[in-house]
């Protein structure tokens, strides 16, 4: 049978894969838009405005919400981050130590402080420590207590992050340093740890974002008016005015810091990913 007499192949019917994907995306966008419109039409915007958008209350909060509340929040966060980073480094090195008791202590610390809620750590620092050591004051007052509480919480996570970063450095780096006459400690400090930090900077920055939000737990330590952070500042004014506008403003102040930090984390992760290719 010649090619001209061969039966014609049936034409495929239906949509191509690309067309199906485009149709699926279009349906998802349409569903999203419909949900937004439905929420917008059913919400009581007048009631929301009265409760969350009182401009006179916003004006009352400035400049104290920035010069006092946001400043204290940043100070609490940075002090806790620095203390947690130092302690986390020590715990990570103990976790990698060849000495058994060091590894056991580090492992127990990590499991306990990763498993306990941050609120309980703040209660422990504010109540249990003064009871256990009568007459002993934590240096720095409230700032020292917050640094200790946030540091104890974050150190457990940072320790595991740093440990993973150190183990990610090729073993050949340590061997090359030892062959050049470096001691193990000097090689770790000069060669391995700097390379490890290039790997762990993105997750550590993400931990900074989490600490910034956890600093709101400082209210459980009992703070003065001059020591209030954003959440305490907003709650106090909301209670005085019977309006939630101060809570919204405090939330926006958190976003002023966390959104740029989140962008930094994504950029660092992207650069780290490009460096490993």
Short mmCIF file of C-alpha atoms in Angstrom, two decimals:
data_model
loop_
_atom_site.label_atom_id
_atom_site.label_comp_id
_atom_site.label_asym_id
_atom_site.label_seq_id
_atom_site.Cartn_x
_atom_site.Cartn_y
_atom_site.Cartn_z
CA UNK A 1 0.00 0.00 0.00
CA UNK A 2 1.42 3.35 -1.02
CA UNK A 3 1.79 6.33 1.32
CA UNK A 4 -1.04 8.12 -0.49
CA UNK A 5 -3.42 5.23 0.23
CA UNK A 6 -2.48 4.95 3.96
CA UNK A 7 -5.35 5.70 6.34
CA UNK A 8 -5.19 9.16 7.85
CA UNK A 9 -4.14 9.37 11.53
CA UNK A 10 -6.93 10.60 13.80
CA UNK A 11 -6.33 14.13 15.06
CA UNK A 12 -5.81 14.53 18.80
CA UNK A 13 -8.59 16.39 20.49
CA UNK A 14 -8.51 18.41 23.71
CA UNK A 15 -6.14 20.99 25.16
CA UNK A 16 -2.38 20.90 25.26
CA UNK A 17 -0.51 20.76 28.57
CA UNK A 18 0.40 24.43 28.30
CA UNK A 19 -3.21 25.36 27.68
CA UNK A 20 -4.33 23.25 30.64
CA UNK A 21 -1.81 24.94 32.93
CA UNK A 22 -2.89 28.37 31.72
CA UNK A 23 -6.53 27.48 32.29
CA UNK A 24 -5.75 26.15 35.78
CA UNK A 25 -3.87 29.33 36.71
CA UNK A 26 -6.68 31.46 35.37
CA UNK A 27 -9.21 29.55 37.46
CA UNK A 28 -7.08 29.97 40.58
CA UNK A 29 -6.72 33.72 39.98
CA UNK A 30 -10.45 34.03 39.41
CA UNK A 31 -11.18 32.12 42.63
CA UNK A 32 -8.76 34.35 44.57
CA UNK A 33 -10.29 37.56 43.19
CA UNK A 34 -13.79 36.28 43.94
CA UNK A 35 -12.80 35.48 47.55
CA UNK A 36 -11.28 38.95 48.02
CA UNK A 37 -14.37 40.66 46.59
CA UNK A 38 -16.65 38.54 48.79
CA UNK A 39 -14.67 39.47 51.90
CA UNK A 40 -14.64 43.14 50.91
CA UNK A 41 -18.41 43.18 50.39
CA UNK A 42 -19.28 41.34 53.61
CA UNK A 43 -16.88 43.20 55.95
CA UNK A 44 -18.21 45.97 58.13
CA UNK A 45 -15.72 48.68 57.11
CA UNK A 46 -17.31 51.31 59.29
CA UNK A 47 -16.86 49.22 62.42
CA UNK A 48 -13.30 48.33 61.44
CA UNK A 49 -12.49 52.01 60.90
CA UNK A 50 -13.90 52.97 64.29
CA UNK A 51 -11.92 50.25 66.05
CA UNK A 52 -8.63 50.23 64.17
CA UNK A 53 -8.23 53.52 62.31
CA UNK A 54 -8.64 56.43 64.71
CA UNK A 55 -6.21 59.06 63.42
CA UNK A 56 -6.24 61.07 66.64
CA UNK A 57 -5.00 58.01 68.56
CA UNK A 58 -2.27 57.44 65.98
CA UNK A 59 -1.08 60.99 66.50
CA UNK A 60 -1.02 60.47 70.28
CA UNK A 61 1.37 57.54 69.89
CA UNK A 62 4.06 59.54 68.11
CA UNK A 63 6.91 60.03 68.68
CA UNK A 64 6.94 57.72 71.75
CA UNK A 65 6.04 54.63 69.73
CA UNK A 66 9.31 55.10 67.82
CA UNK A 67 11.66 56.79 70.29
CA UNK A 68 10.61 54.61 73.24
CA UNK A 69 8.73 51.43 72.29
CA UNK A 70 10.48 50.57 69.02
CA UNK A 71 13.87 51.58 70.44
CA UNK A 72 13.41 49.27 73.43
CA UNK A 73 12.23 46.44 71.20
CA UNK A 74 15.36 46.74 69.06
CA UNK A 75 17.61 46.91 72.14
CA UNK A 76 15.96 43.85 73.70
CA UNK A 77 16.28 41.94 70.44
CA UNK A 78 19.92 42.80 69.81
CA UNK A 79 21.00 42.05 73.38
CA UNK A 80 19.26 38.69 73.27
CA UNK A 81 20.71 37.92 69.84
CA UNK A 82 24.28 38.72 70.87
CA UNK A 83 24.04 36.69 74.07
CA UNK A 84 22.36 33.82 72.23
CA UNK A 85 24.99 33.86 69.47
CA UNK A 86 27.88 33.65 71.95
CA UNK A 87 26.21 30.93 74.00
CA UNK A 88 25.10 29.11 70.84
CA UNK A 89 28.69 29.04 69.58
CA UNK A 90 29.88 27.53 72.86
CA UNK A 91 27.08 24.92 72.82
CA UNK A 92 27.82 24.05 69.18
CA UNK A 93 31.51 23.48 69.91
CA UNK A 94 30.57 21.37 72.94
CA UNK A 95 28.22 19.38 70.71
CA UNK A 96 31.12 18.64 68.35
CA UNK A 97 33.62 17.96 71.12
CA UNK A 98 35.33 14.59 71.48
CA UNK A 99 34.74 14.81 75.24
CA UNK A 100 31.61 12.84 76.07
CA UNK A 101 30.28 14.94 78.99
CA UNK A 102 30.49 18.10 76.88
CA UNK A 103 28.38 16.50 74.15
CA UNK A 104 25.85 15.21 76.68
CA UNK A 105 25.46 18.59 78.40
CA UNK A 106 25.09 20.36 75.06
CA UNK A 107 22.55 17.81 73.82
CA UNK A 108 20.46 18.07 77.00
CA UNK A 109 20.52 21.88 76.85
CA UNK A 110 19.40 21.92 73.21
CA UNK A 111 16.56 19.46 73.77
CA UNK A 112 15.27 21.30 76.84
CA UNK A 113 15.37 24.85 75.53
CA UNK A 114 14.08 23.93 72.07
CA UNK A 115 11.18 22.07 73.66
CA UNK A 116 10.09 24.70 76.20
CA UNK A 117 7.89 27.65 75.12
CA UNK A 118 9.67 31.00 75.27
CA UNK A 119 7.01 32.25 77.71
CA UNK A 120 8.11 29.69 80.32
CA UNK A 121 11.73 30.80 79.94
CA UNK A 122 10.72 34.40 80.65
CA UNK A 123 8.75 33.29 83.71
CA UNK A 124 11.73 31.23 84.85
CA UNK A 125 14.12 34.17 84.51
CA UNK A 126 11.72 36.63 86.16
CA UNK A 127 10.52 34.41 89.03
CA UNK A 128 12.62 31.28 89.53
CA UNK A 129 16.06 32.89 89.34
CA UNK A 130 15.39 35.49 92.11
CA UNK A 131 13.89 32.74 94.29
CA UNK A 132 16.80 30.37 93.69
CA UNK A 133 19.45 33.04 94.33
CA UNK A 134 18.05 35.51 96.91
CA UNK A 135 19.65 38.91 96.82
CA UNK A 136 21.22 38.28 93.42
CA UNK A 137 20.48 40.84 90.73
CA UNK A 138 20.92 40.11 87.04
CA UNK A 139 23.24 42.81 85.61
CA UNK A 140 21.46 45.34 83.44
CA UNK A 141 18.09 45.19 85.17
CA UNK A 142 15.23 44.49 82.78
CA UNK A 143 17.54 44.66 79.77
CA UNK A 144 19.77 42.01 81.33
CA UNK A 145 16.79 39.77 82.13
CA UNK A 146 15.47 40.05 78.59
CA UNK A 147 18.93 39.35 77.13
CA UNK A 148 19.21 36.27 79.33
CA UNK A 149 15.72 34.97 78.51
CA UNK A 150 15.93 35.59 74.76
CA UNK A 151 19.52 34.34 74.69
CA UNK A 152 18.66 31.07 76.43
CA UNK A 153 15.86 30.44 73.94
CA UNK A 154 17.76 31.40 70.80
CA UNK A 155 21.06 29.75 71.78
CA UNK A 156 19.54 26.28 71.43
CA UNK A 157 18.49 26.97 67.83
CA UNK A 158 21.66 28.87 66.96
CA UNK A 159 23.81 26.06 68.34
CA UNK A 160 22.29 23.55 65.95
CA UNK A 161 22.55 25.99 63.06
CA UNK A 162 26.21 26.72 63.78
CA UNK A 163 26.96 23.03 64.28
CA UNK A 164 25.46 22.23 60.89
CA UNK A 165 27.49 25.05 59.33
CA UNK A 166 30.74 23.77 60.82
CA UNK A 167 30.04 20.24 59.64
CA UNK A 168 29.28 21.60 56.16
CA UNK A 169 32.86 22.85 55.80
CA UNK A 170 34.90 20.20 53.93
CA UNK A 171 37.16 18.19 56.24
CA UNK A 172 40.03 18.91 53.88
CA UNK A 173 40.08 22.49 55.16
CA UNK A 174 40.95 21.31 58.68
CA UNK A 175 43.45 18.78 57.38
CA UNK A 176 45.18 21.39 55.23
CA UNK A 177 45.39 23.80 58.18
CA UNK A 178 46.83 21.11 60.45
CA UNK A 179 49.41 20.19 57.80
CA UNK A 180 50.56 23.82 57.82
CA UNK A 181 51.22 23.65 61.55
CA UNK A 182 47.94 25.09 62.88
CA UNK A 183 46.68 23.71 66.16
CA UNK A 184 43.13 22.30 66.15
CA UNK A 185 41.79 25.32 68.06
CA UNK A 186 43.55 27.85 65.83
CA UNK A 187 42.41 26.06 62.67
CA UNK A 188 38.85 26.03 63.96
CA UNK A 189 38.89 29.75 64.80
CA UNK A 190 40.83 30.97 61.75
CA UNK A 191 39.71 28.59 59.00
CA UNK A 192 36.61 26.54 59.76
CA UNK A 193 34.34 28.90 61.72
CA UNK A 194 34.65 31.84 59.27
CA UNK A 195 33.65 29.53 56.41
CA UNK A 196 30.82 28.09 58.49
CA UNK A 197 29.40 31.54 59.17
CA UNK A 198 29.14 32.23 55.45
CA UNK A 199 26.73 29.28 55.33
CA UNK A 200 24.72 30.06 58.46
CA UNK A 201 24.22 33.82 58.09
CA UNK A 202 20.80 33.44 56.37
CA UNK A 203 19.28 31.18 59.09
CA UNK A 204 20.83 33.33 61.81
CA UNK A 205 19.23 36.40 60.27
CA UNK A 206 15.93 34.53 60.25
CA UNK A 207 16.45 33.79 63.95
CA UNK A 208 16.89 37.53 64.50
CA UNK A 209 13.43 38.09 63.00
CA UNK A 210 11.93 35.51 65.36
CA UNK A 211 13.66 37.10 68.35
CA UNK A 212 12.31 40.51 67.37
CA UNK A 213 8.79 39.12 67.70
CA UNK A 214 9.55 37.11 70.86
CA UNK A 215 10.71 40.32 72.56
CA UNK A 216 7.00 41.05 73.14
CA UNK A 217 7.15 38.56 76.03
CA UNK A 218 9.08 41.11 78.08
CA UNK A 219 5.77 42.24 79.56
CA UNK A 220 5.81 39.11 81.75
CA UNK A 221 8.92 40.42 83.51
CA UNK A 222 7.11 43.50 84.76
CA UNK A 223 8.50 46.62 83.12
CA UNK A 224 8.32 50.32 83.91
CA UNK A 225 6.81 52.89 81.58
CA UNK A 226 10.25 53.72 80.21
CA UNK A 227 11.06 50.04 79.57
CA UNK A 228 7.96 49.15 77.54
CA UNK A 229 8.37 47.57 74.13
CA UNK A 230 5.94 47.76 71.21
CA UNK A 231 3.37 45.21 72.36
CA UNK A 232 3.21 46.50 75.93
CA UNK A 233 3.09 50.09 74.68
CA UNK A 234 0.22 49.32 72.30
CA UNK A 235 -1.73 47.26 74.84
CA UNK A 236 -1.50 49.94 77.51
CA UNK A 237 -2.80 52.67 75.22
CA UNK A 238 -5.50 50.37 73.83
CA UNK A 239 -6.72 49.67 77.38
CA UNK A 240 -6.76 53.37 78.23
CA UNK A 241 -8.71 54.36 75.11
CA UNK A 242 -10.86 51.21 74.69
CA UNK A 243 -9.77 51.15 71.06
CA UNK A 244 -7.55 48.77 69.08
CA UNK A 245 -5.86 51.39 66.90
CA UNK A 246 -2.68 51.36 69.06
CA UNK A 247 -2.40 47.58 68.57
CA UNK A 248 -2.53 48.05 64.81
CA UNK A 249 0.11 50.78 64.90
CA UNK A 250 2.37 48.57 67.04
CA UNK A 251 1.94 45.76 64.51
CA UNK A 252 2.90 48.07 61.66
CA UNK A 253 6.04 49.07 63.59
CA UNK A 254 6.99 45.40 63.83
CA UNK A 255 6.58 45.12 60.07
CA UNK A 256 8.86 48.12 59.55
CA UNK A 257 11.68 45.92 60.86
CA UNK A 258 10.66 42.35 60.00
CA UNK A 259 9.79 42.97 56.33
CA UNK A 260 13.23 44.47 55.43
CA UNK A 261 14.93 41.72 57.46
CA UNK A 262 12.91 39.10 55.59
CA UNK A 263 14.06 40.63 52.31
CA UNK A 264 17.66 40.47 53.53
CA UNK A 265 17.23 36.79 54.43
CA UNK A 266 15.93 35.97 50.96
CA UNK A 267 18.80 37.85 49.31
CA UNK A 268 21.38 36.08 51.47
CA UNK A 269 19.81 32.69 50.74
CA UNK A 270 19.84 33.45 47.01
CA UNK A 271 23.51 34.45 47.12
CA UNK A 272 24.36 31.34 49.15
CA UNK A 273 22.57 29.22 46.57
CA UNK A 274 24.48 30.86 43.72
CA UNK A 275 27.79 30.33 45.53
CA UNK A 276 27.17 26.60 45.87
CA UNK A 277 26.44 26.10 42.17
#
